[in-house]
Coordinates of N, CA and C in Angstrom, one line a residue:
M1 N 0.8 -1.2 0.0 CA 0.0 0.0 0.0 C 0.9 1.2 0.0
V2 N 0.5 2.2 -0.7 CA 1.2 3.5 -0.8 C 0.6 4.5 0.2
D3 N 1.5 5.1 1.0 CA 1.1 6.1 2.0 C 1.1 7.5 1.4
V4 N 0.0 8.2 1.4 CA -0.1 9.5 0.8 C -0.5 10.5 1.9
S5 N 0.0 10.4 3.0 CA -0.4 11.3 4.1 C 0.4 12.6 4.1
N6 N 1.4 12.7 3.2 CA 2.2 13.9 3.1 C 1.8 14.9 2.0
Y7 N 0.9 15.8 2.4 CA 0.4 16.8 1.4 C 1.0 18.1 1.7
K8 N 1.4 18.8 0.7 CA 1.9 20.2 0.8 C 0.6 21.1 1.0
Q9 N 0.8 22.3 1.5 CA -0.3 23.2 1.6 C -0.8 23.6 0.2
G10 N -2.1 23.6 0.1 CA -2.7 24.0 -1.2 C -3.1 22.7 -1.9
G11 N -3.0 21.5 -1.3 CA -3.5 20.3 -1.9 C -2.5 19.6 -2.9
T12 N -1.3 20.1 -3.1 CA -0.4 19.5 -4.0 C 0.3 18.3 -3.3
L13 N 0.3 17.2 -3.9 CA 0.8 16.0 -3.3 C 2.3 16.0 -3.2
S14 N 2.8 15.8 -2.0 CA 4.2 15.6 -1.8 C 4.4 14.1 -1.8
M15 N 5.1 13.6 -2.8 CA 5.1 12.2 -3.1 C 6.1 11.5 -2.2
N16 N 5.7 10.3 -1.7 CA 6.6 9.5 -0.9 C 7.5 8.7 -1.8
A17 N 8.4 7.9 -1.3 CA 9.4 7.2 -2.1 C 8.8 6.2 -3.0
A18 N 7.7 5.5 -2.6 CA 7.1 4.5 -3.5 C 6.4 5.2 -4.6
Q19 N 5.7 6.3 -4.3 CA 5.0 7.0 -5.4 C 6.0 7.6 -6.4
Q20 N 7.1 8.2 -5.9 CA 8.1 8.8 -6.8 C 8.7 7.7 -7.6
A21 N 8.9 6.5 -7.0 CA 9.5 5.4 -7.8 C 8.6 5.0 -8.9
A22 N 7.3 5.0 -8.7 CA 6.3 4.7 -9.7 C 6.4 5.7 -10.9
V23 N 6.5 7.0 -10.5 CA 6.6 8.0 -11.6 C 7.9 7.8 -12.4
D24 N 9.0 7.6 -11.6 CA 10.3 7.4 -12.3 C 10.3 6.2 -13.2
D25 N 9.7 5.1 -12.7 CA 9.6 3.9 -13.6 C 8.8 4.1 -14.8
A26 N 7.7 4.9 -14.7 CA 6.9 5.2 -15.9 C 7.7 6.0 -16.9
V27 N 8.4 7.0 -16.4 CA 9.2 7.9 -17.3 C 10.2 7.0 -18.0
N28 N 10.7 6.0 -17.3 CA 11.8 5.1 -17.9 C 11.2 4.0 -18.8
G29 N 9.9 4.0 -19.0 CA 9.2 3.1 -19.9 C 8.8 1.8 -19.3
A30 N 8.8 1.6 -18.0 CA 8.4 0.4 -17.3 C 6.8 0.2 -17.4
N31 N 6.4 -1.0 -17.5 CA 5.0 -1.3 -17.3 C 4.7 -1.4 -15.8
L32 N 3.6 -0.7 -15.4 CA 3.3 -0.6 -14.0 C 1.9 -1.1 -13.7
F33 N 1.8 -1.6 -12.5 CA 0.4 -1.9 -11.9 C 0.4 -1.2 -10.6
I34 N -0.3 -0.1 -10.6 CA -0.4 0.7 -9.3 C -1.6 0.3 -8.6
T35 N -1.4 -0.1 -7.3 CA -2.5 -0.6 -6.5 C -2.5 0.0 -5.1
G36 N -3.5 -0.1 -4.4 CA -3.6 0.4 -3.1 C -5.1 0.5 -2.7
S37 N -5.3 0.7 -1.4 CA -6.7 0.9 -0.9 C -7.2 2.3 -1.4
A38 N -8.5 2.5 -1.2 CA -9.1 3.8 -1.5 C -8.4 4.9 -0.7
G39 N -8.2 6.0 -1.4 CA -7.6 7.1 -0.7 C -6.1 7.1 -0.5
T40 N -5.4 6.2 -1.1 CA -4.0 6.1 -0.9 C -3.2 6.9 -1.9
G41 N -3.8 7.5 -2.9 CA -3.1 8.4 -3.8 C -2.8 7.8 -5.2
K42 N -3.5 6.7 -5.5 CA -3.3 6.1 -6.8 C -3.5 7.1 -8.0
S43 N -4.7 7.8 -7.9 CA -5.0 8.7 -8.9 C -4.0 9.9 -9.0
E44 N -3.6 10.3 -7.9 CA -2.6 11.4 -7.8 C -1.3 11.0 -8.5
V45 N -0.9 9.7 -8.3 CA 0.3 9.2 -8.9 C 0.1 9.2 -10.4
V46 N -1.0 8.7 -10.8 CA -1.3 8.6 -12.3 C -1.3 10.0 -12.9
K47 N -1.9 11.0 -12.2 CA -1.9 12.4 -12.7 C -0.5 12.9 -12.8
R48 N 0.4 12.6 -11.9 CA 1.8 13.0 -11.9 C 2.5 12.3 -13.1
I49 N 2.2 11.1 -13.3 CA 2.8 10.4 -14.4 C 2.4 11.0 -15.8
V50 N 1.1 11.3 -15.9 CA 0.6 11.9 -17.1 C 1.3 13.3 -17.3
E51 N 1.3 14.0 -16.3 CA 1.9 15.4 -16.3 C 3.3 15.3 -16.7
T52 N 4.1 14.5 -16.1 CA 5.5 14.4 -16.4 C 5.8 13.9 -17.8
L53 N 5.1 12.9 -18.3 CA 5.3 12.4 -19.6 C 4.9 13.4 -20.7
T54 N 3.8 14.1 -20.4 CA 3.3 15.1 -21.3 C 4.3 16.3 -21.4
L55 N 4.8 16.7 -20.3 CA 5.8 17.7 -20.3 C 7.1 17.3 -21.1
Q56 N 7.3 16.0 -21.2 CA 8.5 15.5 -22.0 C 8.1 15.3 -23.4
G57 N 6.9 15.7 -23.8 CA 6.5 15.6 -25.2 C 6.0 14.2 -25.6
R58 N 5.7 13.4 -24.7 CA 5.2 12.1 -25.0 C 3.7 12.1 -25.1
K59 N 3.1 11.3 -25.9 CA 1.7 11.2 -26.1 C 1.2 10.1 -25.2
V60 N 0.2 10.5 -24.3 CA -0.3 9.5 -23.3 C -1.8 9.3 -23.6
G61 N -2.2 8.0 -23.7 CA -3.6 7.6 -23.9 C -4.1 7.3 -22.5
I62 N -5.1 8.1 -22.0 CA -5.6 7.9 -20.7 C -7.0 7.2 -20.8
T63 N -7.1 6.0 -20.3 CA -8.3 5.2 -20.5 C -8.7 4.6 -19.1
A64 N -9.9 4.0 -19.2 CA -10.4 3.3 -18.0 C -11.4 2.2 -18.5
S65 N -11.7 1.3 -17.6 CA -12.5 0.2 -18.0 C -14.0 0.5 -18.1
T66 N -14.4 1.6 -17.4 CA -15.8 2.0 -17.4 C -15.9 3.5 -17.7
G67 N -17.0 3.9 -18.1 CA -17.3 5.3 -18.5 C -17.1 6.2 -17.3
I68 N -17.6 5.8 -16.1 CA -17.5 6.6 -14.9 C -16.0 6.8 -14.5
A69 N -15.3 5.7 -14.6 CA -13.8 5.8 -14.2 C -13.1 6.6 -15.3
A70 N -13.5 6.5 -16.5 CA -12.8 7.3 -17.6 C -13.0 8.8 -17.3
V71 N -14.2 9.2 -16.9 CA -14.5 10.6 -16.6 C -13.6 11.1 -15.5
S72 N -13.5 10.2 -14.5 CA -12.7 10.5 -13.3 C -11.3 10.8 -13.6
V73 N -10.7 10.1 -14.6 CA -9.3 10.3 -14.9 C -9.1 11.2 -16.1
G74 N -10.1 11.7 -16.6 CA -10.0 12.7 -17.8 C -9.7 12.0 -19.1
G75 N -10.2 10.7 -19.2 CA -9.9 10.0 -20.4 C -11.1 9.5 -21.1
M76 N -11.0 8.3 -21.7 CA -12.1 7.6 -22.3 C -12.0 6.2 -22.0
T77 N -13.1 5.4 -22.3 CA -13.0 4.0 -22.1 C -12.0 3.4 -23.0
I78 N -11.4 2.3 -22.5 CA -10.4 1.6 -23.3 C -11.0 1.0 -24.6
H79 N -12.3 0.7 -24.5 CA -13.0 0.2 -25.7 C -13.1 1.2 -26.8
A80 N -13.4 2.4 -26.4 CA -13.5 3.5 -27.3 C -12.1 3.9 -27.8
F81 N -11.2 4.0 -27.0 CA -9.8 4.4 -27.3 C -9.2 3.4 -28.4
A82 N -9.5 2.1 -28.2 CA -9.0 1.1 -29.1 C -9.8 1.0 -30.3
G83 N -11.0 1.6 -30.4 CA -11.8 1.5 -31.5 C -12.5 0.1 -31.6
L84 N -12.7 -0.5 -30.5 CA -13.3 -1.8 -30.5 C -14.8 -1.9 -30.0
G85 N -15.3 -0.8 -29.7 CA -16.7 -0.8 -29.2 C -16.9 -1.7 -28.0
I86 N -17.9 -2.4 -28.0 CA -18.2 -3.3 -26.8 C -17.6 -4.7 -26.9
S87 N -16.8 -4.9 -27.9 CA -16.2 -6.2 -28.1 C -15.5 -6.7 -26.8
G88 N -15.7 -8.0 -26.5 CA -15.0 -8.6 -25.3 C -14.0 -9.6 -25.7
N89 N -13.9 -10.0 -26.9 CA -12.9 -11.0 -27.3 C -12.6 -10.8 -28.8
K90 N -11.6 -11.5 -29.4 CA -11.2 -11.3 -30.8 C -12.4 -11.7 -31.7
R91 N -13.1 -12.7 -31.4 CA -14.2 -13.1 -32.3 C -15.2 -12.0 -32.5
D92 N -15.6 -11.4 -31.3 CA -16.5 -10.2 -31.4 C -15.9 -9.0 -32.1
A93 N -14.7 -8.8 -31.9 CA -14.0 -7.6 -32.5 C -14.0 -7.8 -34.0
I94 N -13.7 -9.0 -34.5 CA -13.7 -9.2 -35.9 C -15.1 -9.1 -36.5
K95 N -16.1 -9.6 -35.8 CA -17.4 -9.6 -36.3 C -18.0 -8.1 -36.4
F96 N -17.6 -7.2 -35.5 CA -18.1 -5.9 -35.6 C -17.2 -4.9 -36.3
M97 N -16.1 -5.3 -36.8 CA -15.1 -4.4 -37.4 C -15.6 -3.9 -38.7
R98 N -15.5 -2.6 -39.0 CA -15.8 -2.1 -40.3 C -14.5 -2.0 -41.1
P99 N -14.7 -1.9 -42.5 CA -13.5 -1.9 -43.3 C -12.4 -0.8 -43.0
N100 N -12.8 0.3 -42.5 CA -11.8 1.4 -42.2 C -11.4 1.5 -40.8
T101 N -11.9 0.6 -39.9 CA -11.6 0.6 -38.5 C -10.1 0.7 -38.2
L102 N -9.3 -0.2 -38.8 CA -7.9 -0.3 -38.5 C -7.2 1.0 -38.9
S103 N -7.5 1.5 -40.1 CA -6.8 2.7 -40.5 C -7.1 3.9 -39.6
Q104 N -8.4 4.0 -39.2 CA -8.8 5.1 -38.3 C -8.1 5.0 -36.9
V105 N -8.0 3.8 -36.4 CA -7.4 3.6 -35.1 C -5.9 3.8 -35.2
Q106 N -5.3 3.4 -36.4 CA -3.8 3.7 -36.6 C -3.5 5.2 -36.5
Q107 N -4.4 6.0 -37.1 CA -4.2 7.4 -37.1 C -4.3 8.0 -35.7
Y108 N -5.2 7.4 -35.0 CA -5.6 7.9 -33.7 C -4.6 7.5 -32.6
I109 N -4.2 6.3 -32.5 CA -3.3 5.8 -31.4 C -2.0 5.3 -31.9
G110 N -1.7 5.3 -33.2 CA -0.5 4.8 -33.7 C 0.8 5.3 -33.0
D111 N 0.8 6.6 -32.6 CA 2.0 7.2 -32.1 C 1.9 7.4 -30.6
V112 N 0.9 6.8 -29.9 CA 0.8 6.9 -28.4 C 2.0 6.2 -27.8
D113 N 2.7 6.9 -26.9 CA 3.8 6.3 -26.2 C 3.4 5.5 -25.0
T114 N 2.4 5.9 -24.3 CA 2.0 5.3 -23.0 C 0.5 5.2 -23.0
I115 N 0.0 4.0 -22.5 CA -1.4 3.9 -22.3 C -1.6 3.6 -20.9
I116 N -2.5 4.4 -20.3 CA -2.9 4.2 -18.9 C -4.3 3.6 -18.9
I117 N -4.5 2.5 -18.2 CA -5.8 1.9 -18.0 C -6.2 1.9 -16.6
D118 N -7.1 2.8 -16.2 CA -7.6 2.8 -14.8 C -8.6 1.8 -14.6
E119 N -8.7 1.2 -13.4 CA -9.6 0.2 -13.0 C -9.5 -1.1 -14.0
I120 N -8.2 -1.4 -14.2 CA -7.9 -2.5 -15.1 C -8.5 -3.9 -14.6
S121 N -8.7 -4.0 -13.3 CA -9.1 -5.2 -12.7 C -10.6 -5.5 -13.2
M122 N -11.3 -4.6 -13.7 CA -12.6 -4.8 -14.3 C -12.6 -5.4 -15.6
L123 N -11.4 -5.6 -16.3 CA -11.3 -6.1 -17.6 C -11.0 -7.6 -17.5
T124 N -11.5 -8.4 -18.4 CA -11.3 -9.8 -18.4 C -10.0 -10.1 -19.1
G125 N -9.5 -11.3 -18.8 CA -8.3 -11.8 -19.5 C -8.5 -11.9 -21.0
D126 N -9.7 -12.3 -21.4 CA -10.0 -12.4 -22.9 C -9.9 -11.0 -23.5
F127 N -10.4 -10.0 -22.8 CA -10.4 -8.6 -23.3 C -8.9 -8.2 -23.5
L128 N -8.1 -8.4 -22.5 CA -6.7 -8.0 -22.5 C -5.9 -8.7 -23.6
D129 N -6.2 -10.0 -23.8 CA -5.7 -10.7 -25.0 C -6.1 -10.1 -26.3
M130 N -7.3 -9.8 -26.4 CA -7.8 -9.1 -27.6 C -7.2 -7.8 -27.8
L131 N -7.0 -7.0 -26.8 CA -6.4 -5.7 -26.9 C -4.9 -5.8 -27.3
D132 N -4.2 -6.8 -26.8 CA -2.8 -7.1 -27.2 C -2.8 -7.4 -28.7
W133 N -3.7 -8.3 -29.1 CA -3.8 -8.7 -30.6 C -4.1 -7.5 -31.4
W134 N -5.0 -6.7 -31.0 CA -5.5 -5.5 -31.7 C -4.3 -4.5 -31.9
F135 N -3.7 -4.2 -30.8 CA -2.6 -3.2 -30.8 C -1.4 -3.7 -31.7
S136 N -1.2 -5.0 -31.7 CA -0.1 -5.6 -32.6 C -0.5 -5.3 -34.0
M137 N -1.8 -5.4 -34.4 CA -2.2 -5.0 -35.7 C -2.1 -3.5 -36.0
V138 N -2.6 -2.7 -35.1 CA -2.6 -1.3 -35.2 C -1.2 -0.8 -35.4
R139 N -0.2 -1.3 -34.6 CA 1.1 -0.8 -34.6 C 2.0 -1.6 -35.6
D140 N 1.4 -2.6 -36.3 CA 2.2 -3.4 -37.2 C 3.5 -4.0 -36.5
N141 N 3.2 -4.5 -35.3 CA 4.3 -5.0 -34.4 C 3.8 -6.2 -33.7
P142 N 4.4 -7.4 -34.0 CA 3.9 -8.6 -33.4 C 3.7 -8.6 -31.9
A143 N 4.5 -7.8 -31.2 CA 4.4 -7.7 -29.7 C 3.5 -6.6 -29.3
G144 N 2.9 -5.9 -30.2 CA 2.0 -4.8 -29.9 C 2.7 -3.5 -29.5
G145 N 3.7 -3.7 -28.6 CA 4.4 -2.5 -28.2 C 3.7 -1.6 -27.2
A146 N 2.5 -2.0 -26.8 CA 1.7 -1.1 -25.9 C 1.4 -1.8 -24.6
L147 N 1.2 -3.1 -24.6 CA 0.8 -3.8 -23.4 C 1.9 -4.6 -22.9

């Protein structure tokens, strides 16, 4: 659990060592899973990561598993971001795909450096497998380069 009891006056978070390490790891390109109880500062860490990466000129895709969570983090649902609608697996994605879907998504997310998925625990393994498959097609990279 991350302790976030150290706030500067005015509401700006003074990050503890674990939180700063998460920001540093994100800046260095590491894949992260940020976890903790309610009120521990997860959202503040994510905001700091987005701010830092953006200031460095990196393009950040901010997403969440649900619409409410997406609004909370200032992003969109991962389904909308990826252009997959409500698809939950590869079979559904292929079934609902339109002819220009791939090229539209390539233009939109092809140059994203970092993807943040808030409330990822709400997504199924099948969905994450589909997302990896989809990003590998979008980025023309067998490993996807995003997940």
